[in-house]
Amino acid sequence: MNILILGATGQVGFELLRALSPLGSLIAPTRAQLDLSSPDAVAGVLRAARPALIVNAAAWTAVDAAEAQREAAFRLNAELPAQLACFAAIAGIPVIHYSSDYVYPGDGDAPWREDSPTGPLSVYGQSKLAGDEAVMASGAEHLIFRTSWVYSARGSNFMKTMLRLGQERDSLKVVNDQIGAPTPARLIAEVTALAVYRQRLGRGIEGLYHLAPHGETSWHGFACEIFRRAAESGMALKLTPAQVAAIPGSDYPTPAQRPGNSRLCVDKLEADLGIDLPHWEPQLVLTLGECFA
Ligand SMILES: NC(=O)c1ccc[n+]([C@@H]2O[C@H](COP(=O)([O-])OP(=O)(O)OC[C@H]3O[C@@H](n4cnc5c(N)ncnc54)[C@H](OP(=O)(O)O)[C@@H]3O)[C@@H](O)[C@H]2O)c1
């Protein structure tokens, strides 16, 4: 069966290419082969690929830039998933899509559940929510994974930035009042593969699910753990966790407002898929291991 993966050069897409490889013939056009901002080009690839499953890991993920480039962010994050899901509904095939904790308003300290009220604080969050709503309304068999704080050994992400700054700087300030769970792209791809396999067996899951490891931390806590574990692995760093100052988000203004509470309740996914999601800390050790291999 043909599986069409969009965004395969991104963090999640790269891992999907590996995790889904035993499950079908993968078709994964790069940006040079398919500009996803062109609905006509997307329609042509959908017709030619004849997919039995569409997995959309492509997105506009430049959160701050989205504030000034609303139209481009909505094209990738809202109109593209709508187009994919519309095609899937007509073709009678399933679509898998990824979304974000940024669709929630970020207040309080209770983990968001799949039926919690949404209320994005940023254009990026609004565009992701519009994409989710379009997929859900399309009539296509769908699976949407809302995840948080994605990182991997490849691409640009918080862990990679910290490893670079840890070698360059002898002091750093990191925000400590935004709380969530760092999620490796590899874990997202592995869970996606399990879901596809279960679907193949006729015991698939469908609808909206949160996907993140257990536990919670702040960006400051995550940074300190990165420096501690990287030093343990033998990486030469100028920075130790003691030199990382904790600051409130108000001291680090950005064009897009970030949610303070990014906690995602994953009970529904664990129960329906029959899995136990891991804690974020051993997942960090695994991911750091890929950097030093
Ligand atoms: N990153 C996070 O912290 C985070 C948190 C929560 C949820 N998510 C969601 O998780 C999913 C995967 O995120 P990610 O971090 O893996 O994203 P990513 O690394 O930024 O990858 C995005 C992918 O989309 C492709 N893309 C973007 N615009 C394109 C265009 N016009 N034409 C062709 N390709 C285009 C990129 O291609 P190029 O490689 O050519 O640029 C790349 O392959 C997304 O739905 C995202 O919203 C991410």
Coordinates of C-alpha atoms and ligand atoms in Angstrom, one line a residue:
M1 CA 0.0 0.0 0.0
N2 CA 1.2 3.5 -0.8
I3 CA 1.7 5.8 2.2
L4 CA 2.1 9.5 1.3
I5 CA 4.2 11.3 3.9
L6 CA 4.3 15.1 3.7
G7 CA 7.1 17.0 5.5
A8 CA 9.5 14.1 5.5
T9 CA 12.5 16.4 5.8
G10 CA 11.2 17.8 9.2
Q11 CA 11.8 16.4 12.7
V12 CA 8.7 14.2 12.8
G13 CA 8.7 13.4 9.1
F14 CA 12.3 12.2 9.2
E15 CA 11.5 9.7 11.9
L16 CA 8.2 8.7 10.1
L17 CA 10.3 7.6 7.1
R18 CA 12.0 5.0 9.3
A19 CA 9.1 4.0 11.6
L20 CA 6.6 3.5 8.7
S21 CA 9.0 1.7 6.3
P22 CA 7.8 -1.8 7.2
L23 CA 4.1 -0.8 6.7
G24 CA 4.0 0.2 3.1
S25 CA 5.6 1.9 0.1
L26 CA 6.5 5.3 1.2
I27 CA 6.1 8.3 -1.1
A28 CA 7.7 11.4 0.4
P29 CA 8.2 14.4 -1.9
T30 CA 10.6 17.0 -0.7
R31 CA 10.0 20.7 -0.9
A32 CA 12.0 20.8 -4.2
Q33 CA 9.6 18.2 -5.6
L34 CA 6.4 19.6 -4.2
D35 CA 5.7 23.1 -2.9
L36 CA 3.0 22.6 -0.3
S37 CA 1.9 26.2 -0.5
S38 CA 0.5 25.4 -4.0
P39 CA -2.9 23.7 -3.9
D40 CA -2.6 22.8 -7.6
A41 CA 0.7 21.1 -7.0
V42 CA -0.7 19.2 -4.0
A43 CA -3.7 18.1 -6.0
G44 CA -1.4 16.8 -8.8
V45 CA 0.7 14.7 -6.3
L46 CA -2.4 13.3 -4.5
R47 CA -3.8 12.1 -7.9
A48 CA -0.5 10.6 -9.0
A49 CA 0.5 9.0 -5.7
R50 CA -2.8 7.0 -5.3
P51 CA -2.2 6.8 -1.5
A52 CA -3.9 4.3 0.7
L53 CA -2.9 6.5 3.7
I54 CA -1.9 10.2 4.0
V55 CA 0.4 11.2 6.9
N56 CA 0.9 15.0 7.1
A57 CA 3.9 16.0 9.1
A58 CA 4.4 19.2 7.1
A59 CA 3.6 22.5 8.9
W60 CA 4.6 26.1 9.2
T61 CA 6.4 25.8 12.6
A62 CA 8.0 29.3 12.8
V63 CA 5.8 30.4 15.7
D64 CA 7.0 34.0 15.9
A65 CA 7.2 34.6 12.1
A66 CA 3.6 33.4 11.8
E67 CA 2.5 36.6 13.6
A68 CA 3.6 38.7 10.6
Q69 CA 3.0 36.0 7.9
R70 CA -0.5 34.9 8.9
E71 CA -1.6 34.0 5.3
A72 CA 1.4 31.7 4.7
A73 CA 1.0 30.0 8.1
F74 CA -2.7 29.4 7.5
R75 CA -2.0 28.0 4.0
L76 CA 0.3 25.3 5.5
N77 CA -1.4 24.7 8.8
A78 CA -5.1 25.1 7.9
E79 CA -5.7 25.0 4.2
L80 CA -3.3 22.1 3.4
P81 CA -4.8 19.7 6.0
A82 CA -8.2 20.7 4.8
Q83 CA -7.3 19.8 1.2
L84 CA -5.7 16.5 2.3
A85 CA -8.7 15.5 4.4
C86 CA -11.1 16.5 1.6
F87 CA -9.2 14.3 -0.8
A88 CA -9.1 11.5 1.8
A89 CA -12.9 11.7 2.4
I90 CA -13.6 11.4 -1.3
A91 CA -11.0 8.6 -1.9
G92 CA -12.2 6.7 1.2
I93 CA -8.7 6.6 2.8
P94 CA -7.5 7.6 6.3
V95 CA -5.4 10.7 7.1
I96 CA -3.0 11.2 10.0
H97 CA -2.3 14.8 11.1
Y98 CA -0.2 16.4 13.8
S99 CA -1.2 19.4 16.0
S100 CA 0.0 21.4 19.0
D101 CA -0.5 22.3 22.6
Y102 CA -0.6 25.9 21.3
V103 CA -4.3 25.4 20.4
Y104 CA -5.1 25.7 24.2
P105 CA -5.3 29.0 26.1
G106 CA -2.4 28.0 28.4
D107 CA -3.9 29.1 31.7
G108 CA -4.2 27.1 35.0
D109 CA -2.1 24.1 35.8
A110 CA -4.4 21.2 35.0
P111 CA -3.4 19.0 32.0
W112 CA -5.5 19.7 28.9
R113 CA -7.8 16.9 27.8
E114 CA -8.9 16.3 24.2
D115 CA -12.3 17.9 25.1
S116 CA -10.9 20.9 26.9
P117 CA -11.9 24.3 25.4
T118 CA -9.4 25.6 22.9
G119 CA -8.2 29.3 22.8
P120 CA -5.0 29.8 21.0
L121 CA -2.8 32.8 22.1
S122 CA -0.9 33.1 18.8
V123 CA -1.4 33.1 15.0
Y124 CA 0.4 29.8 14.9
G125 CA -2.0 28.3 17.4
Q126 CA -5.0 29.7 15.5
S127 CA -3.7 28.2 12.3
K128 CA -3.2 24.8 13.9
L129 CA -6.6 24.8 15.4
A130 CA -8.2 25.7 12.1
G131 CA -6.4 22.7 10.5
D132 CA -7.6 20.4 13.2
E133 CA -11.2 21.6 12.8
A134 CA -11.0 21.2 9.1
V135 CA -9.8 17.6 9.3
M136 CA -12.4 16.8 12.0
A137 CA -15.2 18.2 9.8
S138 CA -14.0 16.6 6.6
G139 CA -15.8 13.3 6.9
A140 CA -12.5 11.5 6.4
E141 CA -11.3 8.7 8.7
H142 CA -8.7 10.7 10.6
L143 CA -6.3 10.6 13.5
I144 CA -4.9 13.9 14.9
F145 CA -2.1 13.8 17.4
R146 CA -1.7 17.0 19.5
T147 CA 1.9 17.0 20.8
S148 CA 4.2 19.5 22.6
W149 CA 7.8 20.8 22.6
V150 CA 9.0 18.5 19.8
Y151 CA 12.8 17.9 19.5
S152 CA 15.1 15.5 17.9
A153 CA 18.8 14.9 17.1
R154 CA 18.1 16.6 13.7
G155 CA 16.6 19.9 12.6
S156 CA 16.4 23.0 14.7
N157 CA 14.9 22.7 18.2
F158 CA 15.4 23.7 21.8
M159 CA 17.7 20.8 22.6
K160 CA 20.0 21.5 19.7
T161 CA 20.1 25.2 20.5
M162 CA 21.0 24.5 24.2
L163 CA 23.8 22.1 23.1
R164 CA 25.2 24.9 20.9
L165 CA 24.9 27.6 23.6
G166 CA 26.3 25.3 26.2
Q167 CA 29.5 25.2 24.2
E168 CA 29.7 28.9 23.5
R169 CA 28.4 30.6 26.7
D170 CA 29.3 30.6 30.4
S171 CA 25.9 31.9 31.5
L172 CA 22.3 31.7 30.2
K173 CA 18.8 32.8 31.2
V174 CA 15.9 30.4 30.4
V175 CA 12.2 30.7 31.1
N176 CA 10.8 28.8 34.0
D177 CA 7.1 29.6 34.0
Q178 CA 6.1 27.7 30.9
I179 CA 5.4 24.0 31.8
G180 CA 5.1 21.0 29.4
A181 CA 6.6 17.8 28.3
P182 CA 9.5 17.7 25.8
T183 CA 8.5 15.1 23.1
P184 CA 11.0 13.4 20.9
A185 CA 10.0 13.2 17.2
R186 CA 11.1 9.5 17.3
L187 CA 8.4 8.8 19.9
I188 CA 5.7 10.5 17.8
A189 CA 6.7 8.4 14.8
E190 CA 6.8 5.1 16.8
V191 CA 3.3 5.7 18.2
T192 CA 2.1 6.6 14.7
A193 CA 3.5 3.3 13.4
L194 CA 1.7 1.4 16.1
A195 CA -1.6 3.2 15.2
V196 CA -1.2 2.4 11.5
Y197 CA -0.4 -1.3 12.4
R198 CA -3.5 -1.5 14.6
Q199 CA -5.6 0.0 11.8
R200 CA -4.2 -2.6 9.5
L201 CA -5.4 -5.3 12.0
G202 CA -8.9 -3.7 12.0
R203 CA -8.4 -2.4 15.6
G204 CA -7.5 1.1 14.7
I205 CA -8.1 4.3 16.8
E206 CA -9.7 7.3 15.3
G207 CA -10.1 11.0 16.2
L208 CA -8.2 13.4 18.4
Y209 CA -5.4 12.3 20.8
H210 CA -2.8 13.9 22.9
L211 CA 0.7 12.4 22.4
A212 CA 3.5 13.4 24.8
P213 CA 5.7 11.6 27.4
H214 CA 4.8 11.6 31.1
G215 CA 6.2 14.1 33.5
E216 CA 6.5 17.8 33.2
T217 CA 9.2 20.5 33.3
S218 CA 9.9 24.1 32.4
W219 CA 12.2 25.2 29.6
H220 CA 14.6 26.0 32.4
G221 CA 14.3 22.5 33.9
F222 CA 14.7 21.0 30.4
A223 CA 17.8 23.1 29.7
C224 CA 19.4 22.0 33.0
E225 CA 18.7 18.4 32.3
I226 CA 20.2 18.7 28.8
F227 CA 23.4 20.2 30.2
R228 CA 23.6 17.6 33.0
R229 CA 23.0 14.6 30.7
A230 CA 25.2 15.9 27.9
A231 CA 28.1 16.4 30.3
E232 CA 27.6 12.9 31.6
S233 CA 27.9 11.7 28.0
G234 CA 31.3 13.3 27.7
M235 CA 30.3 16.5 25.8
A236 CA 32.7 19.4 26.6
L237 CA 30.4 22.2 27.8
K238 CA 31.3 25.6 29.2
L239 CA 27.9 25.8 31.0
T240 CA 26.8 23.8 34.0
P241 CA 23.2 23.7 35.2
A242 CA 24.2 26.0 38.1
Q243 CA 25.0 28.8 35.6
V244 CA 21.6 28.7 34.0
A245 CA 19.4 31.4 35.6
A246 CA 15.6 30.9 35.7
I247 CA 13.6 33.9 34.4
P248 CA 9.9 34.5 33.9
G249 CA 8.5 34.6 30.3
S250 CA 7.8 38.3 30.8
D251 CA 11.6 38.8 30.8
Y252 CA 11.9 37.2 27.4
P253 CA 9.4 38.9 25.2
T254 CA 8.6 37.3 21.8
P255 CA 6.3 38.3 19.0
A256 CA 4.0 35.3 19.7
Q257 CA 2.6 34.7 23.2
R258 CA 3.5 31.3 24.5
P259 CA 1.1 29.3 26.8
G260 CA 2.2 28.9 30.4
N261 CA 0.4 25.6 30.8
S262 CA 1.3 23.1 28.0
R263 CA 0.5 20.0 30.0
L264 CA -1.3 17.4 27.9
C265 CA -3.3 14.5 29.5
V266 CA -2.4 11.3 27.5
D267 CA -4.8 8.9 29.3
K268 CA -7.1 8.5 26.2
L269 CA -4.2 7.5 23.9
E270 CA -2.8 5.0 26.4
A271 CA -6.2 3.4 27.0
D272 CA -7.3 3.2 23.4
L273 CA -4.0 2.2 21.9
G274 CA -3.0 -0.1 24.8
I275 CA 0.4 1.6 25.4
D276 CA 2.3 3.0 28.3
L277 CA 4.0 6.3 27.3
P278 CA 7.5 6.8 28.8
H279 CA 8.7 9.6 31.1
W280 CA 10.4 12.5 29.3
E281 CA 13.7 12.2 31.1
P282 CA 14.8 8.8 29.7
Q283 CA 13.6 9.9 26.3
L284 CA 16.0 12.8 26.5
V285 CA 18.8 10.4 27.3
L286 CA 17.9 8.3 24.2
T287 CA 17.7 11.4 22.0
L288 CA 21.0 12.8 23.2
G289 CA 22.5 9.4 22.5
E290 CA 21.7 9.9 18.8
C291 CA 23.6 13.2 18.9
F292 CA 26.8 11.5 20.3
A293 CA 26.6 8.2 18.3
Ligands
LIG1 N1 8.2 21.7 16.7 C1 7.5 21.7 17.8 O1 7.9 22.1 18.9 C2 6.0 21.2 17.7 C3 5.3 21.2 18.9 C4 3.9 20.8 18.8 C5 3.4 20.3 17.6 N2 4.2 20.3 16.5 C6 3.6 19.8 15.3 O2 4.2 18.6 14.9 C7 4.2 18.5 13.4 C8 5.7 18.2 13.0 O3 6.5 19.3 13.4 P1 8.1 19.3 13.2 O4 8.7 20.0 14.3 O5 8.5 18.0 12.7 O6 8.2 20.4 11.9 P2 9.4 20.8 11.1 O7 10.7 20.1 11.6 O8 9.4 22.3 11.1 O9 9.1 20.3 9.6 C9 8.2 20.9 8.8 C10 8.1 20.2 7.5 O10 7.2 20.8 6.6 C11 7.9 21.1 5.4 N3 7.4 22.3 4.8 C12 7.0 23.5 5.4 N4 6.5 24.4 4.4 C13 6.6 23.7 3.2 C14 6.3 24.1 1.9 N5 5.8 25.3 1.5 N6 6.5 23.1 0.9 C15 7.0 21.9 1.2 N7 7.4 21.5 2.5 C16 7.2 22.4 3.5 C17 9.4 21.3 5.8 O11 10.2 21.2 4.7 P3 11.7 21.8 4.7 O12 12.5 20.8 5.4 O13 12.0 21.9 3.2 O14 11.6 23.2 5.3 C18 9.5 20.2 6.8 O15 9.7 19.0 6.1 C19 3.6 19.8 12.9 O16 2.3 19.6 12.7 C20 3.8 20.8 14.1 O17 2.8 21.8 14.0 C21 5.5 20.7 16.5

